[in-house]
Amino acid sequence: MLPWKRALRPLTALLFAAAVATVPAATAHASSAPSTGWNDYSCRPSAAHPRPVILVHGTLGNSVDNWLSLAPYLEDRGYCVFSLDYGQLSGVPLFYGLGPIDKSAEQLSAYVDKVLSATGAAKADLVGHSQGGMMPRYYLKFLGGSAKVNALVGLAPDNHGATISGLTNLLPYFPGAADLIKASTPGLADQIPDSAFLTKLNAGGDTVPGVHYTVIATKYDEVATPWRSQYLSGSDVHNVLLQDLCSLDLSEHVAIGLFDRIAFHEVANALDPAHATATSCASAFS
């Protein structure tokens, strides 16, 4: 092996380890998603909540582990809740969202059609964490999703890339590292700021007409950095900083999607703005 290739291994391993550190260890196989509760295809949306909610996991997540708290939270409030796996790599179980993001968006497209067909709803609402809050924008913009989606709610979405607290800025100092990441984990490469994927996604504006966008960010994010890069620009966008709602909220990139009920309360507000209630520190107990 050439010396420079040996030198690439530590950086690549470091980048991957940093990404792995942002998700919990898998506790259930993704194919074991509950057959009752969420992912119940016999669920029919109510008049109060007429659209199914589809949860879109983040990088290295899956349809179960990402949503062990948020899915029941929404189900308890009367929503039909569904979740999918996407971005699988051959030979890599449990940790998904690593495949090319445009292909992941195609998987989302097929899944939305499946849920709409099963529930009889005309449109769905999407709630995504990290990559799962950004990837659906490709579906909305390029795959006809805007006709089938009412709202997109992103929890710490890397809408303009993820520098992982500046770690990706080191890539130019290791020739070939970016190519190695792209070849082995294209979903990670697509999230590096100024990637070809993100350039295409954000060209001509962040949003498309007819979809309501909400971004929920935390200033303690260590992955989708700088955290303000998560925000979207557009006429139908609501950008929220958790610490403006509760200064005591210390959630970082992982916690905001996994168990932060203050963030969850704001998700519920975004899904049903007509009945929204003020989000505060007390929302952690609601």
PDB file of C-alpha atoms in Angstrom:
ATOM      1  CA  MET A   1       0.000   0.000   0.000  1.00  0.00           C
ATOM      2  CA  LEU A   2       1.289   3.447  -0.875  1.00  0.00           C
ATOM      3  CA  PRO A   3       2.293   5.635   2.113  1.00  0.00           C
ATOM      4  CA  TRP A   4      -0.246   8.319   1.291  1.00  0.00           C
ATOM      5  CA  LYS A   5      -3.021   5.752   1.268  1.00  0.00           C
ATOM      6  CA  ARG A   6      -1.955   4.545   4.682  1.00  0.00           C
ATOM      7  CA  ALA A   7      -2.117   8.150   5.866  1.00  0.00           C
ATOM      8  CA  LEU A   8      -5.710   8.426   4.660  1.00  0.00           C
ATOM      9  CA  ARG A   9      -6.923   5.625   6.866  1.00  0.00           C
ATOM     10  CA  PRO A  10      -6.712   7.488  10.198  1.00  0.00           C
ATOM     11  CA  LEU A  11      -8.623  10.502   8.862  1.00  0.00           C
ATOM     12  CA  THR A  12     -11.283   8.369   7.218  1.00  0.00           C
ATOM     13  CA  ALA A  13     -11.643   6.344  10.388  1.00  0.00           C
ATOM     14  CA  LEU A  14     -11.863   9.548  12.420  1.00  0.00           C
ATOM     15  CA  LEU A  15     -14.597  10.976  10.224  1.00  0.00           C
ATOM     16  CA  PHE A  16     -16.554   7.754  10.359  1.00  0.00           C
ATOM     17  CA  ALA A  17     -16.096   7.432  14.105  1.00  0.00           C
ATOM     18  CA  ALA A  18     -17.287  10.991  14.600  1.00  0.00           C
ATOM     19  CA  ALA A  19     -20.386  10.206  12.592  1.00  0.00           C
ATOM     20  CA  VAL A  20     -20.996   6.970  14.484  1.00  0.00           C
ATOM     21  CA  ALA A  21     -20.682   8.861  17.760  1.00  0.00           C
ATOM     22  CA  THR A  22     -23.703  10.940  16.792  1.00  0.00           C
ATOM     23  CA  VAL A  23     -26.115   8.005  16.847  1.00  0.00           C
ATOM     24  CA  PRO A  24     -27.007   5.510  19.562  1.00  0.00           C
ATOM     25  CA  ALA A  25     -25.985   1.900  19.387  1.00  0.00           C
ATOM     26  CA  ALA A  26     -28.646  -0.123  17.596  1.00  0.00           C
ATOM     27  CA  THR A  27     -31.044  -1.735  20.026  1.00  0.00           C
ATOM     28  CA  ALA A  28     -33.393  -3.429  17.583  1.00  0.00           C
ATOM     29  CA  HIS A  29     -33.202  -4.644  14.041  1.00  0.00           C
ATOM     30  CA  ALA A  30     -34.813  -2.160  11.685  1.00  0.00           C
ATOM     31  CA  SER A  31     -37.013  -4.829  10.147  1.00  0.00           C
ATOM     32  CA  SER A  32     -38.566  -5.406  13.576  1.00  0.00           C
ATOM     33  CA  ALA A  33     -40.479  -2.112  13.540  1.00  0.00           C
ATOM     34  CA  PRO A  34     -43.661  -2.516  15.566  1.00  0.00           C
ATOM     35  CA  SER A  35     -46.658  -3.959  13.751  1.00  0.00           C
ATOM     36  CA  THR A  36     -48.983  -2.098  16.091  1.00  0.00           C
ATOM     37  CA  GLY A  37     -48.688   1.488  17.160  1.00  0.00           C
ATOM     38  CA  TRP A  38     -46.459   3.104  14.603  1.00  0.00           C
ATOM     39  CA  ASN A  39     -46.078   1.458  11.187  1.00  0.00           C
ATOM     40  CA  ASP A  40     -49.614   0.138  11.550  1.00  0.00           C
ATOM     41  CA  TYR A  41     -50.910   0.117   7.978  1.00  0.00           C
ATOM     42  CA  SER A  42     -54.477  -0.331   9.185  1.00  0.00           C
ATOM     43  CA  CYS A  43     -54.325   3.110  10.824  1.00  0.00           C
ATOM     44  CA  ARG A  44     -56.657   5.657   9.290  1.00  0.00           C
ATOM     45  CA  PRO A  45     -56.000   9.370   9.855  1.00  0.00           C
ATOM     46  CA  SER A  46     -58.626  11.174  11.885  1.00  0.00           C
ATOM     47  CA  ALA A  47     -60.446  14.379  11.073  1.00  0.00           C
ATOM     48  CA  ALA A  48     -58.288  16.109  13.682  1.00  0.00           C
ATOM     49  CA  HIS A  49     -55.051  14.769  12.154  1.00  0.00           C
ATOM     50  CA  PRO A  50     -55.902  13.975   8.537  1.00  0.00           C
ATOM     51  CA  ARG A  51     -52.362  13.294   7.315  1.00  0.00           C
ATOM     52  CA  PRO A  52     -50.058  10.402   8.198  1.00  0.00           C
ATOM     53  CA  VAL A  53     -46.688  11.382   9.645  1.00  0.00           C
ATOM     54  CA  ILE A  54     -43.639   9.743   8.090  1.00  0.00           C
ATOM     55  CA  LEU A  55     -40.460   9.770  10.174  1.00  0.00           C
ATOM     56  CA  VAL A  56     -37.163   9.893   8.278  1.00  0.00           C
ATOM     57  CA  HIS A  57     -34.104   8.762  10.245  1.00  0.00           C
ATOM     58  CA  GLY A  58     -30.652  10.312  10.074  1.00  0.00           C
ATOM     59  CA  THR A  59     -27.274   9.040   8.913  1.00  0.00           C
ATOM     60  CA  LEU A  60     -26.376   5.720  10.559  1.00  0.00           C
ATOM     61  CA  GLY A  61     -29.888   5.492  11.946  1.00  0.00           C
ATOM     62  CA  ASN A  62     -32.780   3.193  11.132  1.00  0.00           C
ATOM     63  CA  SER A  63     -36.570   3.125  11.223  1.00  0.00           C
ATOM     64  CA  VAL A  64     -36.751   1.845  14.803  1.00  0.00           C
ATOM     65  CA  ASP A  65     -33.934   3.230  16.916  1.00  0.00           C
ATOM     66  CA  ASN A  66     -34.298   6.823  15.811  1.00  0.00           C
ATOM     67  CA  TRP A  67     -37.943   6.952  16.819  1.00  0.00           C
ATOM     68  CA  LEU A  68     -38.377   5.040  20.073  1.00  0.00           C
ATOM     69  CA  SER A  69     -39.510   8.264  21.761  1.00  0.00           C
ATOM     70  CA  LEU A  70     -40.941  10.525  19.062  1.00  0.00           C
ATOM     71  CA  ALA A  71     -43.105   7.894  17.353  1.00  0.00           C
ATOM     72  CA  PRO A  72     -45.062   7.033  20.545  1.00  0.00           C
ATOM     73  CA  TYR A  73     -45.205  10.738  21.430  1.00  0.00           C
ATOM     74  CA  LEU A  74     -47.019  11.477  18.163  1.00  0.00           C
ATOM     75  CA  GLU A  75     -49.109   8.327  18.254  1.00  0.00           C
ATOM     76  CA  ASP A  76     -50.361   9.260  21.722  1.00  0.00           C
ATOM     77  CA  ARG A  77     -51.554  12.530  20.201  1.00  0.00           C
ATOM     78  CA  GLY A  78     -53.677  10.775  17.622  1.00  0.00           C
ATOM     79  CA  TYR A  79     -51.401  10.590  14.579  1.00  0.00           C
ATOM     80  CA  CYS A  80     -50.902   7.670  12.230  1.00  0.00           C
ATOM     81  CA  VAL A  81     -47.119   7.345  12.340  1.00  0.00           C
ATOM     82  CA  PHE A  82     -44.812   5.524   9.949  1.00  0.00           C
ATOM     83  CA  SER A  83     -41.065   5.194   9.491  1.00  0.00           C
ATOM     84  CA  LEU A  84     -38.810   3.831   6.764  1.00  0.00           C
ATOM     85  CA  ASP A  85     -35.283   2.589   6.243  1.00  0.00           C
ATOM     86  CA  TYR A  86     -33.251   4.122   3.429  1.00  0.00           C
ATOM     87  CA  GLY A  87     -29.693   4.469   2.154  1.00  0.00           C
ATOM     88  CA  GLN A  88     -28.622   0.911   2.927  1.00  0.00           C
ATOM     89  CA  LEU A  89     -25.168  -0.301   1.886  1.00  0.00           C
ATOM     90  CA  SER A  90     -24.589  -3.941   1.041  1.00  0.00           C
ATOM     91  CA  GLY A  91     -23.144  -5.802   3.986  1.00  0.00           C
ATOM     92  CA  VAL A  92     -23.851  -2.999   6.488  1.00  0.00           C
ATOM     93  CA  PRO A  93     -26.772  -3.913   8.775  1.00  0.00           C
ATOM     94  CA  LEU A  94     -28.671  -1.562  11.072  1.00  0.00           C
ATOM     95  CA  PHE A  95     -26.706   1.581  10.183  1.00  0.00           C
ATOM     96  CA  TYR A  96     -28.401   3.182   7.191  1.00  0.00           C
ATOM     97  CA  GLY A  97     -28.461   6.532   5.406  1.00  0.00           C
ATOM     98  CA  LEU A  98     -25.031   5.862   3.865  1.00  0.00           C
ATOM     99  CA  GLY A  99     -26.041   5.421   0.229  1.00  0.00           C
ATOM    100  CA  PRO A 100     -26.230   8.186  -2.398  1.00  0.00           C
ATOM    101  CA  ILE A 101     -28.784  10.685  -1.145  1.00  0.00           C
ATOM    102  CA  ASP A 102     -30.555  11.105  -4.473  1.00  0.00           C
ATOM    103  CA  LYS A 103     -31.223   7.358  -4.439  1.00  0.00           C
ATOM    104  CA  SER A 104     -32.404   7.586  -0.837  1.00  0.00           C
ATOM    105  CA  ALA A 105     -34.891  10.234  -1.947  1.00  0.00           C
ATOM    106  CA  GLU A 106     -36.224   7.751  -4.489  1.00  0.00           C
ATOM    107  CA  GLN A 107     -36.766   5.278  -1.663  1.00  0.00           C
ATOM    108  CA  LEU A 108     -38.628   7.946   0.271  1.00  0.00           C
ATOM    109  CA  SER A 109     -40.780   8.670  -2.769  1.00  0.00           C
ATOM    110  CA  ALA A 110     -41.832   5.028  -3.032  1.00  0.00           C
ATOM    111  CA  TYR A 111     -42.519   4.860   0.701  1.00  0.00           C
ATOM    112  CA  VAL A 112     -44.700   7.971   0.702  1.00  0.00           C
ATOM    113  CA  ASP A 113     -46.750   6.438  -2.111  1.00  0.00           C
ATOM    114  CA  LYS A 114     -47.097   3.237  -0.075  1.00  0.00           C
ATOM    115  CA  VAL A 115     -48.311   5.085   3.026  1.00  0.00           C
ATOM    116  CA  LEU A 116     -50.738   7.288   1.108  1.00  0.00           C
ATOM    117  CA  SER A 117     -52.176   4.251  -0.635  1.00  0.00           C
ATOM    118  CA  ALA A 118     -52.599   2.373   2.648  1.00  0.00           C
ATOM    119  CA  THR A 119     -54.139   5.263   4.583  1.00  0.00           C
ATOM    120  CA  GLY A 120     -56.182   6.838   1.802  1.00  0.00           C
ATOM    121  CA  ALA A 121     -54.744  10.257   2.622  1.00  0.00           C
ATOM    122  CA  ALA A 122     -54.060  12.813  -0.081  1.00  0.00           C
ATOM    123  CA  LYS A 123     -50.871  14.135   1.516  1.00  0.00           C
ATOM    124  CA  ALA A 124     -48.401  13.219   4.243  1.00  0.00           C
ATOM    125  CA  ASP A 125     -46.299  15.199   6.685  1.00  0.00           C
ATOM    126  CA  LEU A 126     -42.588  14.408   6.966  1.00  0.00           C
ATOM    127  CA  VAL A 127     -40.474  14.710  10.127  1.00  0.00           C
ATOM    128  CA  GLY A 128     -36.769  14.022   9.758  1.00  0.00           C
ATOM    129  CA  HIS A 129     -33.658  14.068  11.917  1.00  0.00           C
ATOM    130  CA  SER A 130     -30.278  15.219  10.557  1.00  0.00           C
ATOM    131  CA  GLN A 131     -29.936  13.861   7.005  1.00  0.00           C
ATOM    132  CA  GLY A 132     -33.569  12.823   7.342  1.00  0.00           C
ATOM    133  CA  GLY A 133     -34.576  16.471   7.571  1.00  0.00           C
ATOM    134  CA  MET A 134     -32.529  17.437   4.530  1.00  0.00           C
ATOM    135  CA  MET A 135     -32.879  14.480   2.144  1.00  0.00           C
ATOM    136  CA  PRO A 136     -36.668  14.914   1.714  1.00  0.00           C
ATOM    137  CA  ARG A 137     -36.014  18.313   0.151  1.00  0.00           C
ATOM    138  CA  TYR A 138     -34.575  16.503  -2.872  1.00  0.00           C
ATOM    139  CA  TYR A 139     -37.768  14.461  -3.089  1.00  0.00           C
ATOM    140  CA  LEU A 140     -39.877  17.614  -2.841  1.00  0.00           C
ATOM    141  CA  LYS A 141     -37.834  19.528  -5.384  1.00  0.00           C
ATOM    142  CA  PHE A 142     -36.955  16.951  -8.019  1.00  0.00           C
ATOM    143  CA  LEU A 143     -39.196  13.891  -7.617  1.00  0.00           C
ATOM    144  CA  GLY A 144     -42.668  15.414  -7.463  1.00  0.00           C
ATOM    145  CA  GLY A 145     -42.962  15.212  -3.700  1.00  0.00           C
ATOM    146  CA  SER A 146     -44.409  18.691  -3.291  1.00  0.00           C
ATOM    147  CA  ALA A 147     -47.746  17.420  -4.596  1.00  0.00           C
ATOM    148  CA  LYS A 148     -47.856  14.714  -1.897  1.00  0.00           C
ATOM    149  CA  VAL A 149     -46.412  16.468   1.146  1.00  0.00           C
ATOM    150  CA  ASN A 150     -47.993  19.161   3.289  1.00  0.00           C
ATOM    151  CA  ALA A 151     -45.131  19.877   5.692  1.00  0.00           C
ATOM    152  CA  LEU A 152     -41.486  19.023   6.257  1.00  0.00           C
ATOM    153  CA  VAL A 153     -40.183  19.338   9.812  1.00  0.00           C
ATOM    154  CA  GLY A 154     -36.431  19.019  10.260  1.00  0.00           C
ATOM    155  CA  LEU A 155     -34.750  18.268  13.592  1.00  0.00           C
ATOM    156  CA  ALA A 156     -31.136  19.437  13.262  1.00  0.00           C
ATOM    157  CA  PRO A 157     -31.201  19.036   9.467  1.00  0.00           C
ATOM    158  CA  ASP A 158     -27.910  19.557   7.633  1.00  0.00           C
ATOM    159  CA  ASN A 159     -29.561  21.609   4.922  1.00  0.00           C
ATOM    160  CA  HIS A 160     -26.318  23.204   3.789  1.00  0.00           C
ATOM    161  CA  GLY A 161     -23.925  20.484   4.846  1.00  0.00           C
ATOM    162  CA  ALA A 162     -22.324  19.097   7.979  1.00  0.00           C
ATOM    163  CA  THR A 163     -18.790  20.137   8.880  1.00  0.00           C
ATOM    164  CA  ILE A 164     -18.790  17.958  12.058  1.00  0.00           C
ATOM    165  CA  SER A 165     -17.414  20.869  14.094  1.00  0.00           C
ATOM    166  CA  GLY A 166     -14.947  21.699  11.340  1.00  0.00           C
ATOM    167  CA  LEU A 167     -13.567  18.192  10.874  1.00  0.00           C
ATOM    168  CA  THR A 168     -14.408  18.088   7.174  1.00  0.00           C
ATOM    169  CA  ASN A 169     -12.273  21.196   6.683  1.00  0.00           C
ATOM    170  CA  LEU A 170      -9.250  18.929   7.128  1.00  0.00           C
ATOM    171  CA  LEU A 171     -10.041  16.870   4.029  1.00  0.00           C
ATOM    172  CA  PRO A 172      -8.026  19.038   1.580  1.00  0.00           C
ATOM    173  CA  TYR A 173      -4.913  18.307   3.621  1.00  0.00           C
ATOM    174  CA  PHE A 174      -5.265  14.580   2.896  1.00  0.00           C
ATOM    175  CA  PRO A 175      -5.250  14.062  -0.895  1.00  0.00           C
ATOM    176  CA  GLY A 176      -7.662  11.353  -1.907  1.00  0.00           C
ATOM    177  CA  ALA A 177      -9.574  11.308   1.372  1.00  0.00           C
ATOM    178  CA  ALA A 178     -12.713  12.856  -0.101  1.00  0.00           C
ATOM    179  CA  ASP A 179     -12.655  10.371  -2.982  1.00  0.00           C
ATOM    180  CA  LEU A 180     -12.255   7.493  -0.545  1.00  0.00           C
ATOM    181  CA  ILE A 181     -15.246   8.636   1.508  1.00  0.00           C
ATOM    182  CA  LYS A 182     -17.326   9.106  -1.637  1.00  0.00           C
ATOM    183  CA  ALA A 183     -16.483   5.630  -2.871  1.00  0.00           C
ATOM    184  CA  SER A 184     -17.127   3.854   0.426  1.00  0.00           C
ATOM    185  CA  THR A 185     -19.957   5.925   1.971  1.00  0.00           C
ATOM    186  CA  PRO A 186     -21.453   8.214  -0.670  1.00  0.00           C
ATOM    187  CA  GLY A 187     -24.167   9.391   1.704  1.00  0.00           C
ATOM    188  CA  LEU A 188     -21.508  10.941   3.927  1.00  0.00           C
ATOM    189  CA  ALA A 189     -19.724  12.540   0.979  1.00  0.00           C
ATOM    190  CA  ASP A 190     -22.991  14.086  -0.227  1.00  0.00           C
ATOM    191  CA  GLN A 191     -23.326  15.915   3.105  1.00  0.00           C
ATOM    192  CA  ILE A 192     -19.954  17.632   2.966  1.00  0.00           C
ATOM    193  CA  PRO A 193     -20.551  21.362   2.363  1.00  0.00           C
ATOM    194  CA  ASP A 194     -20.329  22.371  -1.307  1.00  0.00           C
ATOM    195  CA  SER A 195     -20.696  18.783  -2.503  1.00  0.00           C
ATOM    196  CA  ALA A 196     -22.217  18.325  -5.951  1.00  0.00           C
ATOM    197  CA  PHE A 197     -25.372  17.004  -4.310  1.00  0.00           C
ATOM    198  CA  LEU A 198     -25.851  19.977  -1.985  1.00  0.00           C
ATOM    199  CA  THR A 199     -24.993  22.433  -4.734  1.00  0.00           C
ATOM    200  CA  LYS A 200     -27.774  20.970  -6.884  1.00  0.00           C
ATOM    201  CA  LEU A 201     -30.211  20.750  -3.971  1.00  0.00           C
ATOM    202  CA  ASN A 202     -29.843  24.376  -2.930  1.00  0.00           C
ATOM    203  CA  ALA A 203     -29.511  25.977  -6.362  1.00  0.00           C
ATOM    204  CA  GLY A 204     -32.424  28.278  -7.135  1.00  0.00           C
ATOM    205  CA  GLY A 205     -33.692  28.459  -3.557  1.00  0.00           C
ATOM    206  CA  ASP A 206     -34.125  26.292  -0.502  1.00  0.00           C
ATOM    207  CA  THR A 207     -37.850  25.603  -0.763  1.00  0.00           C
ATOM    208  CA  VAL A 208     -40.617  24.766  -3.205  1.00  0.00           C
ATOM    209  CA  PRO A 209     -44.122  26.281  -3.221  1.00  0.00           C
ATOM    210  CA  GLY A 210     -46.941  24.514  -1.435  1.00  0.00           C
ATOM    211  CA  VAL A 211     -44.910  22.919   1.371  1.00  0.00           C
ATOM    212  CA  HIS A 212     -44.667  24.246   4.939  1.00  0.00           C
ATOM    213  CA  TYR A 213     -41.110  24.051   6.274  1.00  0.00           C
ATOM    214  CA  THR A 214     -39.990  24.024   9.896  1.00  0.00           C
ATOM    215  CA  VAL A 215     -36.380  23.760  11.080  1.00  0.00           C
ATOM    216  CA  ILE A 216     -35.694  23.040  14.759  1.00  0.00           C
ATOM    217  CA  ALA A 217     -32.042  23.599  15.665  1.00  0.00           C
ATOM    218  CA  THR A 218     -29.887  23.585  18.780  1.00  0.00           C
ATOM    219  CA  LYS A 219     -26.895  25.829  19.285  1.00  0.00           C
ATOM    220  CA  TYR A 220     -25.082  22.883  20.879  1.00  0.00           C
ATOM    221  CA  ASP A 221     -25.097  20.916  17.640  1.00  0.00           C
ATOM    222  CA  GLU A 222     -21.689  19.377  16.968  1.00  0.00           C
ATOM    223  CA  VAL A 223     -22.484  17.762  13.587  1.00  0.00           C
ATOM    224  CA  ALA A 224     -24.634  20.023  11.399  1.00  0.00           C
ATOM    225  CA  THR A 225     -22.295  22.941  11.979  1.00  0.00           C
ATOM    226  CA  PRO A 226     -22.327  25.864  12.037  1.00  0.00           C
ATOM    227  CA  TRP A 227     -25.805  25.410  13.447  1.00  0.00           C
ATOM    228  CA  ARG A 228     -27.217  28.410  11.599  1.00  0.00           C
ATOM    229  CA  SER A 229     -26.495  26.597   8.327  1.00  0.00           C
ATOM    230  CA  GLN A 230     -29.463  24.364   9.173  1.00  0.00           C
ATOM    231  CA  TYR A 231     -31.866  27.236   8.592  1.00  0.00           C
ATOM    232  CA  LEU A 232     -33.800  27.577   5.367  1.00  0.00           C
ATOM    233  CA  SER A 233     -34.766  30.688   3.451  1.00  0.00           C
ATOM    234  CA  GLY A 234     -38.191  30.993   1.897  1.00  0.00           C
ATOM    235  CA  SER A 235     -41.639  32.484   2.230  1.00  0.00           C
ATOM    236  CA  ASP A 236     -43.111  29.507   4.110  1.00  0.00           C
ATOM    237  CA  VAL A 237     -40.302  28.706   6.537  1.00  0.00           C
ATOM    238  CA  HIS A 238     -40.278  28.692  10.327  1.00  0.00           C
ATOM    239  CA  ASN A 239     -36.740  28.487  11.735  1.00  0.00           C
ATOM    240  CA  VAL A 240     -36.592  27.716  15.457  1.00  0.00           C
ATOM    241  CA  LEU A 241     -33.688  27.662  17.917  1.00  0.00           C
ATOM    242  CA  LEU A 242     -34.437  25.419  20.897  1.00  0.00           C
ATOM    243  CA  GLN A 243     -32.598  27.704  23.289  1.00  0.00           C
ATOM    244  CA  ASP A 244     -34.926  30.573  22.363  1.00  0.00           C
ATOM    245  CA  LEU A 245     -37.759  28.409  23.667  1.00  0.00           C
ATOM    246  CA  CYS A 246     -35.931  27.102  26.726  1.00  0.00           C
ATOM    247  CA  SER A 247     -32.510  28.447  27.601  1.00  0.00           C
ATOM    248  CA  LEU A 248     -31.918  25.424  29.845  1.00  0.00           C
ATOM    249  CA  ASP A 249     -32.183  22.963  26.953  1.00  0.00           C
ATOM    250  CA  LEU A 250     -28.718  21.438  26.447  1.00  0.00           C
ATOM    251  CA  SER A 251     -29.642  19.007  23.688  1.00  0.00           C
ATOM    252  CA  GLU A 252     -27.037  18.475  20.995  1.00  0.00           C
ATOM    253  CA  HIS A 253     -27.357  16.810  17.590  1.00  0.00           C
ATOM    254  CA  VAL A 254     -28.394  13.377  18.825  1.00  0.00           C
ATOM    255  CA  ALA A 255     -30.606  14.292  21.771  1.00  0.00           C
ATOM    256  CA  ILE A 256     -32.786  16.692  19.796  1.00  0.00           C
ATOM    257  CA  GLY A 257     -34.035  13.792  17.700  1.00  0.00           C
ATOM    258  CA  LEU A 258     -33.984  10.986  20.234  1.00  0.00           C
ATOM    259  CA  PHE A 259     -35.638  12.214  23.418  1.00  0.00           C
ATOM    260  CA  ASP A 260     -35.980  16.004  23.684  1.00  0.00           C
ATOM    261  CA  ARG A 261     -39.666  16.553  24.476  1.00  0.00           C
ATOM    262  CA  ILE A 262     -39.245  20.305  24.127  1.00  0.00           C
ATOM    263  CA  ALA A 263     -38.262  19.719  20.512  1.00  0.00           C
ATOM    264  CA  PHE A 264     -41.065  17.177  20.175  1.00  0.00           C
ATOM    265  CA  HIS A 265     -43.587  19.755  21.380  1.00  0.00           C
ATOM    266  CA  GLU A 266     -42.413  22.087  18.637  1.00  0.00           C
ATOM    267  CA  VAL A 267     -42.759  19.241  16.125  1.00  0.00           C
ATOM    268  CA  ALA A 268     -46.369  18.802  17.224  1.00  0.00           C
ATOM    269  CA  ASN A 269     -46.944  22.530  16.790  1.00  0.00           C
ATOM    270  CA  ALA A 270     -45.549  22.380  13.262  1.00  0.00           C
ATOM    271  CA  LEU A 271     -47.811  19.453  12.383  1.00  0.00           C
ATOM    272  CA  ASP A 272     -50.928  21.171  13.739  1.00  0.00           C
ATOM    273  CA  PRO A 273     -50.304  24.929  13.745  1.00  0.00           C
ATOM    274  CA  ALA A 274     -53.982  25.708  14.176  1.00  0.00           C
ATOM    275  CA  HIS A 275     -53.835  24.219  17.675  1.00  0.00           C
ATOM    276  CA  ALA A 276     -50.270  25.141  18.572  1.00  0.00           C
ATOM    277  CA  THR A 277     -49.430  26.005  22.156  1.00  0.00           C
ATOM    278  CA  ALA A 278     -46.403  27.859  23.448  1.00  0.00           C
ATOM    279  CA  THR A 279     -43.268  25.770  23.755  1.00  0.00           C
ATOM    280  CA  SER A 280     -41.231  26.326  26.908  1.00  0.00           C
ATOM    281  CA  CYS A 281     -39.067  24.434  29.378  1.00  0.00           C
ATOM    282  CA  ALA A 282     -42.299  23.087  30.858  1.00  0.00           C
ATOM    283  CA  SER A 283     -42.943  21.277  27.568  1.00  0.00           C
ATOM    284  CA  ALA A 284     -40.413  18.676  28.728  1.00  0.00           C
ATOM    285  CA  PHE A 285     -43.151  17.396  31.050  1.00  0.00           C
ATOM    286  CA  SER A 286     -46.132  17.655  28.722  1.00  0.00           C
TER     287      SER A 286
END
